[in-house]
Tab-separated table of C-alpha atoms in Angstrom:
chain	number	residue	atom	x	y	z
Z	1	MET	CA	11.203	48.505	-78.377
Z	2	SER	CA	13.491	51.382	-78.759
Z	3	ARG	CA	16.089	51.286	-75.988
Z	4	LYS	CA	16.659	55.353	-76.476
Z	5	ASN	CA	12.651	55.549	-74.771
Z	6	ILE	CA	12.461	52.958	-72.113
Z	7	PHE	CA	14.246	53.668	-69.624
Z	8	GLY	CA	12.492	56.978	-68.172
Z	9	ALA	CA	11.287	55.437	-65.180
Z	10	LEU	CA	14.955	54.437	-64.209
Z	11	GLU	CA	15.372	58.736	-63.398
Z	12	LYS	CA	15.122	58.281	-59.634
Z	13	PHE	CA	16.702	54.697	-59.293
Z	14	ALA	CA	19.570	56.676	-60.812
Z	15	ALA	CA	19.544	59.845	-58.534
Z	16	ALA	CA	19.017	57.862	-55.190
Z	17	ASN	CA	22.094	55.115	-56.187
Z	18	ASN	CA	25.180	56.863	-57.402
Z	19	PRO	CA	27.792	56.286	-54.877
Z	20	GLU	CA	30.166	58.745	-52.927
Z	21	ARG	CA	32.847	60.619	-54.671
Z	22	THR	CA	36.339	61.260	-52.486
Z	23	ALA	CA	38.697	63.333	-53.999
Z	24	LYS	CA	42.340	61.099	-54.397
Z	25	SER	CA	44.342	64.003	-53.233
Z	26	PRO	CA	44.167	67.590	-51.940
Z	27	ASP	CA	42.813	70.408	-53.648
Z	28	ARG	CA	45.306	72.154	-55.844
Z	29	PRO	CA	45.627	75.807	-55.628
Z	30	LEU	CA	44.432	78.487	-58.293
Z	31	VAL	CA	45.399	77.970	-61.710
Z	32	ASP	CA	46.094	80.423	-64.800
Z	33	VAL	CA	43.321	79.533	-66.798
Z	34	ALA	CA	44.226	81.955	-69.713
Z	35	ASP	CA	47.950	80.313	-69.695
Z	36	GLN	CA	46.107	76.942	-69.937
Z	37	LEU	CA	43.690	77.770	-72.885
Z	38	SER	CA	46.586	79.014	-75.195
Z	39	ALA	CA	48.825	75.875	-74.086
Z	40	ALA	CA	49.899	72.983	-76.779
Z	41	ALA	CA	47.513	69.705	-75.945
Z	42	ALA	CA	49.400	67.768	-73.646
Z	43	PRO	CA	50.995	64.135	-74.748
Z	44	VAL	CA	49.296	61.147	-75.131
Z	45	GLY	CA	50.394	57.761	-73.635
Z	46	SER	CA	52.331	57.014	-70.129
Z	47	LEU	CA	55.193	58.964	-70.999
Z	48	GLY	CA	52.942	61.911	-71.539
Z	49	ARG	CA	51.105	61.657	-68.526
Z	50	VAL	CA	54.173	61.800	-66.143
Z	51	LEU	CA	55.514	64.760	-68.519
Z	52	ARG	CA	52.508	66.413	-67.870
Z	53	GLU	CA	52.391	66.050	-64.244
Z	54	ALA	CA	55.541	67.243	-63.659
Z	55	LYS	CA	54.464	70.365	-66.055
Z	56	GLN	CA	51.155	70.592	-63.975
Z	57	LYS	CA	53.424	70.977	-60.479
Z	58	SER	CA	55.869	72.748	-61.597
Z	59	ALA	CA	53.053	75.437	-63.243
Z	60	ARG	CA	50.811	75.182	-59.636
Z	61	ALA	CA	53.932	76.196	-57.910
Z	62	ASP	CA	54.847	79.479	-59.854
Z	63	GLU	CA	51.002	80.203	-60.097
Z	64	MET	CA	51.526	80.357	-56.288
Z	65	GLU	CA	54.132	82.624	-56.544
Z	66	ARG	CA	52.560	84.640	-58.832
Z	67	ALA	CA	49.345	84.980	-57.327
Z	68	PHE	CA	50.630	86.401	-54.065
Z	69	GLN	CA	53.365	88.698	-56.195
Z	70	GLU	CA	50.601	89.768	-57.843
Z	71	GLY	CA	47.945	90.126	-54.762
Z	72	ALA	CA	45.645	87.957	-55.706
Z	73	LYS	CA	42.733	88.029	-52.854
Z	74	VAL	CA	40.933	85.804	-50.862
Z	75	VAL	CA	37.830	86.771	-49.575
Z	76	GLU	CA	35.161	84.671	-47.503
Z	77	LEU	CA	32.133	84.438	-49.124
Z	78	SER	CA	28.318	83.009	-47.965
Z	79	PRO	CA	28.047	79.635	-49.524
Z	80	ALA	CA	24.455	80.373	-49.758
Z	81	ASP	CA	25.608	83.199	-52.526
Z	82	ILE	CA	27.259	80.838	-54.827
Z	83	ASP	CA	26.257	79.285	-57.974
Z	84	PRO	CA	27.301	75.667	-58.874
Z	85	SER	CA	29.683	75.767	-62.702
Z	86	PHE	CA	27.212	75.740	-65.550
Z	87	ALA	CA	28.776	72.942	-66.915
Z	88	ARG	CA	28.280	69.917	-64.585
Z	89	ASP	CA	30.873	66.885	-64.646
Z	90	ARG	CA	30.099	64.889	-61.811
Z	91	MET	CA	26.843	62.428	-61.487
Z	92	SER	CA	26.748	62.598	-58.069
Z	93	GLY	CA	25.767	66.024	-55.853
Z	94	PHE	CA	27.424	67.750	-52.923
Z	95	GLU	CA	24.739	66.449	-50.550
Z	96	PRO	CA	25.274	65.497	-46.777
Z	97	ASP	CA	25.166	62.089	-47.845
Z	98	ASP	CA	27.898	62.856	-50.960
Z	99	LEU	CA	31.045	64.157	-48.629
Z	100	ASP	CA	32.584	61.715	-46.157
Z	101	GLU	CA	33.279	62.674	-42.634
Z	102	GLY	CA	36.756	62.863	-42.788
Z	103	PHE	CA	36.341	65.521	-45.812
Z	104	LEU	CA	34.326	67.533	-43.068
Z	105	ALA	CA	36.393	67.034	-40.183
Z	106	SER	CA	39.366	68.461	-41.742
Z	107	ILE	CA	37.243	71.047	-42.325
Z	108	ARG	CA	35.829	71.888	-39.128
Z	109	ASP	CA	39.341	71.033	-37.499
Z	110	ASN	CA	41.606	73.097	-39.411
Z	111	GLY	CA	39.626	75.188	-41.475
Z	112	GLN	CA	39.234	75.638	-45.429
Z	113	GLN	CA	43.192	75.537	-46.470
Z	114	VAL	CA	42.985	75.977	-50.013
Z	115	PRO	CA	40.799	78.717	-51.736
Z	116	VAL	CA	38.120	78.159	-54.020
Z	117	LEU	CA	38.224	80.057	-57.651
Z	118	VAL	CA	34.774	81.583	-58.052
Z	119	ARG	CA	33.893	84.236	-60.811
Z	120	PRO	CA	31.191	87.422	-60.577
Z	121	HIS	CA	27.871	85.735	-62.034
Z	122	PRO	CA	27.234	86.784	-65.342
Z	123	THR	CA	23.410	86.781	-65.325
Z	124	LYS	CA	22.798	87.390	-61.358
Z	125	PRO	CA	24.180	90.460	-60.097
Z	126	GLY	CA	25.210	89.787	-56.713
Z	127	ARG	CA	26.147	86.121	-56.850
Z	128	TYR	CA	28.827	83.983	-57.738
Z	129	GLU	CA	29.326	80.885	-59.930
Z	130	THR	CA	31.993	78.376	-58.673
Z	131	ALA	CA	35.349	77.425	-61.417
Z	132	TYR	CA	36.361	74.881	-59.017
Z	133	GLY	CA	36.285	73.921	-55.474
Z	134	HIS	CA	32.803	72.298	-55.174
Z	135	ARG	CA	33.219	70.394	-52.375
Z	136	ARG	CA	34.575	72.612	-50.190
Z	137	ILE	CA	31.762	75.197	-50.602
Z	138	ALA	CA	29.723	72.465	-49.965
Z	139	GLY	CA	31.207	71.434	-47.000
Z	140	ALA	CA	31.297	74.923	-45.678
Z	141	ARG	CA	27.737	74.997	-46.475
Z	142	ILE	CA	27.166	71.965	-44.340
Z	143	LEU	CA	29.590	73.114	-41.519
Z	144	GLY	CA	27.585	76.830	-41.769
Z	145	ARG	CA	30.599	78.756	-42.312
Z	146	PRO	CA	32.072	81.029	-44.669
Z	147	VAL	CA	34.093	79.938	-48.076
Z	148	ARG	CA	37.381	81.354	-48.645
Z	149	ALA	CA	37.302	81.963	-52.388
Z	150	VAL	CA	39.339	84.283	-55.031
Z	151	VAL	CA	37.041	86.110	-57.406
Z	152	ARG	CA	38.393	86.429	-60.896
Z	153	ALA	CA	36.472	87.475	-64.079
Z	154	LEU	CA	36.575	84.380	-66.141
Z	155	SER	CA	35.167	84.228	-69.770
Z	156	ASP	CA	33.500	80.974	-70.188
Z	157	ASP	CA	36.095	79.128	-71.867
Z	158	GLU	CA	38.485	79.883	-68.883
Z	159	LEU	CA	35.751	78.172	-66.359
Z	160	VAL	CA	35.376	75.152	-68.235
Z	161	VAL	CA	39.225	74.920	-68.558
Z	162	ALA	CA	39.944	75.094	-65.389
Z	163	GLN	CA	37.004	73.335	-64.022
Z	164	GLY	CA	37.948	70.367	-66.207
Z	165	GLN	CA	41.946	70.533	-65.350
Z	166	GLU	CA	41.212	70.672	-61.612
Z	167	ASN	CA	39.503	67.766	-61.743
Z	168	VAL	CA	42.046	66.036	-64.575
Z	169	GLU	CA	45.147	66.333	-61.704
Z	170	ARG	CA	43.113	65.564	-58.745
Z	171	ASN	CA	41.743	62.403	-60.800
Z	172	GLY	CA	38.377	63.152	-59.548
Z	173	LEU	CA	36.043	62.313	-62.186
Z	174	SER	CA	35.411	58.730	-63.829
Z	175	PHE	CA	36.095	58.418	-67.759
Z	176	ILE	CA	32.061	58.179	-68.310
Z	177	GLU	CA	31.437	61.360	-66.294
Z	178	LYS	CA	34.640	62.918	-68.402
Z	179	CYS	CA	32.374	61.866	-71.282
Z	180	ARG	CA	29.343	63.410	-70.266
Z	181	PHE	CA	31.022	66.815	-69.402
Z	182	ALA	CA	33.098	66.575	-72.955
Z	183	HIS	CA	29.295	65.938	-74.474
Z	184	ALA	CA	27.347	68.881	-72.842
Z	185	LEU	CA	29.981	71.314	-73.355
Z	186	GLU	CA	29.732	70.303	-77.335
Z	187	ARG	CA	25.971	71.166	-76.783
Z	188	ARG	CA	27.019	74.209	-75.273
Z	189	ALA	CA	28.865	74.832	-78.338
Z	190	PHE	CA	32.382	74.997	-76.885
Z	191	ALA	CA	35.135	74.624	-79.502
Z	192	ARG	CA	36.424	71.230	-79.601
Z	193	GLU	CA	39.714	72.842	-78.831
Z	194	THR	CA	38.436	74.395	-75.706
Z	195	ILE	CA	36.532	70.778	-74.733
Z	196	SER	CA	40.306	69.041	-75.261
Z	197	ARG	CA	42.494	71.837	-73.270
Z	198	SER	CA	39.904	71.009	-70.168
Z	199	LEU	CA	40.489	67.638	-70.268
Z	200	SER	CA	43.819	67.572	-71.390
Z	201	VAL	CA	43.092	65.193	-74.147
Z	202	HIS	CA	43.965	64.686	-77.292
Z	203	LYS	CA	41.114	65.732	-79.770
Z	204	THR	CA	41.038	61.842	-81.505
Z	205	ILE	CA	40.425	60.932	-78.228
Z	206	LEU	CA	37.458	63.626	-77.141
Z	207	SER	CA	35.984	62.683	-80.727
Z	208	ILE	CA	36.274	58.988	-78.962
Z	209	MET	CA	34.642	59.805	-75.756
Z	210	ILE	CA	31.669	62.147	-77.245
Z	211	SER	CA	30.907	59.758	-80.049
Z	212	LEU	CA	30.571	56.669	-77.335
Z	213	ILE	CA	28.074	58.933	-75.063
Z	214	GLU	CA	26.129	59.550	-77.838
Z	215	ARG	CA	25.647	55.711	-78.370
Z	216	LEU	CA	24.455	55.267	-74.741
Z	217	PRO	CA	21.249	55.722	-73.606
Z	218	ALA	CA	21.234	58.257	-70.790
Z	219	ASP	CA	18.848	56.293	-68.573
Z	220	ILE	CA	21.335	53.549	-68.742
Z	221	VAL	CA	24.249	55.819	-67.622
Z	222	ASN	CA	22.647	57.295	-64.399
Z	223	ALA	CA	21.116	53.820	-63.200
Z	224	ILE	CA	24.784	52.771	-63.299
Z	225	GLY	CA	26.246	55.789	-62.121
Z	226	PRO	CA	30.199	57.035	-62.433
Z	227	ALA	CA	31.575	53.690	-62.110
Z	228	PRO	CA	35.453	54.987	-61.174
Z	229	ALA	CA	37.171	51.797	-62.157
Z	230	THR	CA	35.845	51.163	-65.786
Z	231	GLY	CA	37.464	52.233	-68.451
Z	232	ARG	CA	36.682	53.435	-72.160
Z	233	ARG	CA	37.052	49.565	-73.315
Z	234	ALA	CA	34.342	48.222	-71.108
Z	235	TRP	CA	31.897	51.123	-72.108
Z	236	SER	CA	32.696	50.319	-75.739
Z	237	LEU	CA	31.754	46.709	-75.273
Z	238	LEU	CA	28.751	47.673	-73.454
Z	239	ALA	CA	27.940	50.056	-75.727
Z	240	ASP	CA	28.128	47.426	-78.950
Z	241	ARG	CA	26.244	44.635	-76.623
Z	242	LEU	CA	23.262	47.324	-76.500
Z	243	ASP	CA	22.536	47.011	-80.081
Z	244	ALA	CA	21.445	43.109	-80.438
Z	245	PRO	CA	18.290	42.131	-80.594
Z	246	GLY	CA	16.603	41.655	-77.018
Z	247	ALA	CA	19.113	43.868	-75.411
Z	248	ALA	CA	16.591	46.078	-73.996
Z	249	ASP	CA	14.766	43.612	-72.281
Z	250	ARG	CA	17.905	42.306	-70.634
Z	251	VAL	CA	18.697	46.007	-70.095
Z	252	LEU	CA	15.216	46.446	-67.775
Z	253	GLU	CA	15.361	42.995	-65.870
Z	254	SER	CA	19.171	43.604	-64.937
Z	255	ILE	CA	18.120	46.535	-63.398
Z	256	ALA	CA	15.094	45.881	-61.456
Z	257	SER	CA	17.041	43.242	-60.318
Z	258	LYS	CA	17.784	42.959	-56.113
Z	259	GLU	CA	21.640	42.371	-56.910
Z	260	PHE	CA	21.517	45.514	-59.758
Z	261	ALA	CA	20.269	47.572	-56.631
Z	262	ALA	CA	22.643	46.129	-54.196
Z	263	ALA	CA	25.790	46.555	-56.177
Z	264	ASN	CA	27.717	49.819	-55.946
Z	265	SER	CA	28.515	51.630	-59.499
Z	266	ASP	CA	31.252	49.608	-60.998
Z	267	GLY	CA	29.292	46.314	-59.370
Z	268	ARG	CA	26.314	47.811	-61.497
Z	269	PHE	CA	27.901	47.871	-64.800
Z	270	GLN	CA	29.759	44.322	-64.779
Z	271	LEU	CA	26.164	43.236	-63.654
Z	272	LEU	CA	23.981	45.211	-67.179
Z	273	LEU	CA	27.340	43.976	-69.138
Z	274	ALA	CA	27.057	39.938	-68.101
Z	275	ALA	CA	23.405	40.660	-69.007
Z	276	MET	CA	24.199	41.785	-72.120
Z	277	THR	CA	26.819	38.862	-72.995
Z	278	THR	CA	24.996	36.333	-75.236
Z	279	ARG	CA	25.292	33.374	-74.685
Z	280	PRO	CA	25.115	30.528	-77.949
Z	281	THR	CA	22.751	27.858	-77.438
Z	282	ARG	CA	23.491	24.322	-76.866
Z	283	PRO	CA	22.486	22.331	-79.542
Z	284	LEU	CA	20.197	19.604	-79.105
Z	285	LYS	CA	21.835	16.212	-80.146
Z	286	GLU	CA	19.758	12.756	-81.157
Z	287	ALA	CA	21.123	9.417	-82.174
Z	288	TRP	CA	19.268	7.532	-83.901
Z	289	LYS	CA	20.203	3.773	-83.801
Z	290	ARG	CA	19.208	0.301	-85.747
Z	291	ALA	CA	17.323	-2.326	-84.475
Z	292	ASP	CA	20.976	-3.712	-82.443
Z	293	GLY	CA	21.564	-0.853	-80.981
Z	294	ARG	CA	24.345	0.299	-83.341
Z	295	THR	CA	24.224	4.445	-83.919
Z	296	PHE	CA	23.677	4.676	-87.598
Z	297	ALA	CA	23.120	8.544	-87.678
Z	298	THR	CA	23.279	11.702	-85.585
Z	299	LEU	CA	21.360	15.021	-85.791
Z	300	ALA	CA	21.808	18.302	-83.906
Z	301	ILE	CA	19.450	21.163	-83.226
Z	302	ASP	CA	20.294	24.750	-82.546
Z	303	ASP	CA	18.851	28.164	-83.427
Z	304	LYS	CA	20.236	28.188	-87.013
Z	305	ARG	CA	20.306	24.674	-88.498
Z	306	ILE	CA	19.961	21.028	-88.465
Z	307	VAL	CA	22.692	19.202	-89.241
Z	308	LEU	CA	22.238	15.387	-90.220
Z	309	SER	CA	25.779	13.320	-89.948
Z	310	ILE	CA	25.587	9.849	-91.616
Z	311	ASP	CA	28.680	7.802	-91.859
Z	312	ARG	CA	28.751	6.566	-95.046
Z	313	ALA	CA	31.748	4.224	-95.346
Z	314	LYS	CA	29.607	2.028	-92.641
Z	315	HIS	CA	25.968	2.843	-93.532
Z	316	PRO	CA	26.009	3.220	-96.911
Z	317	GLU	CA	22.449	2.234	-97.611
Z	318	ILE	CA	21.166	4.262	-95.328
Z	319	ALA	CA	23.079	7.609	-96.727
Z	320	ARG	CA	21.597	6.343	-100.148
Z	321	LEU	CA	18.171	6.159	-98.804
Z	322	VAL	CA	18.238	9.545	-97.121
Z	323	LEU	CA	19.894	11.221	-100.019
Z	324	ASP	CA	16.765	9.609	-102.333
Z	325	ARG	CA	14.335	10.866	-100.338
Z	326	LEU	CA	15.901	14.270	-99.932
Z	327	THR	CA	15.806	14.824	-103.475
Z	328	GLN	CA	12.200	13.534	-103.837
Z	329	LEU	CA	11.165	16.709	-100.912
Z	330	GLN	CA	13.440	19.053	-102.761
Z	331	THR	CA	10.905	17.936	-106.498
Z	332	GLU	CA	7.838	18.526	-104.052
Z	333	LEU	CA	7.951	21.681	-102.719
Z	334	GLN	CA	9.321	22.963	-105.691
Z	335	GLN	CA	6.349	21.635	-107.715
Z	336	ALA	CA	4.153	22.968	-104.357
Z	337	SER	CA	5.730	26.168	-104.710
Z	338	PRO	CA	3.747	27.819	-107.451
Z	339	GLU	CA	0.141	26.438	-105.981
Z	340	GLU	CA	1.311	28.046	-102.315
Z	341	GLU	CA	2.306	31.643	-104.036
Z	342	GLY	CA	-1.296	31.697	-105.941
């Protein structure tokens, strides 16, 4: 049974069960994506992240000051005239159920504090395409009010860098969403350098991410969802276990369970990983005894072997008899082989 083709029926389930996504910190201001395209790759590791965050905070302050000095104009646009980015990053959409009431109440009571970034749509005159700010646009659409936006002429590369780095700074994407985003960009023939800068990851890590998402059937990832608390090692372990014999049947059984349907995204991952964990079969053990009740041999049988154990010091005559019978049996089997082959 091919694991790549058996999960088509799960598409509706995956679409209906992705969890709510909320930002962990306020939306960032404008980013000079042209500068970001020419920036060097960020350091890797905890110290690298600290240095990068400090650099990004400084860059954001500089950008805001520069934007106002250069007269970056904030305009009001109808949400109906704005399309999402061509590069989908999140696994959940931005329907009413995907936006928490606190987020909507903030816009309703205080207005949209930070403008979104859009570009004139490259193929649809009079329309715009989102670089970042999808949640704010969705919120404005739900509340029936215009969107405050900065309109810039951005290349495709500049758009995906702005989009990716917004999510990196806000920690808005889970690990598996970043993998899917990177893979989608590569399939659209974006250079690895651009994708690396978009996600602020080293090219080596990017290669691991793309390789991993190619090993995971899309239907399984969709059924699990973004799993925000699940990292690279856990996803890699799941990919390894999906290669095991019989894994496809265990996947279907787990996804069809009530527990899977009731769990959140990280819970669904853990349920599926547990279902993929193969536990060794406990061997069947049997003791052979003399008429007087003394054990003279033990037999252990599992999926791979049969083990007969005899204590030769205590029962030398039985050990000798078993060896003679095994030798005789081997001779009989060898003599019978030519007849069976013929």
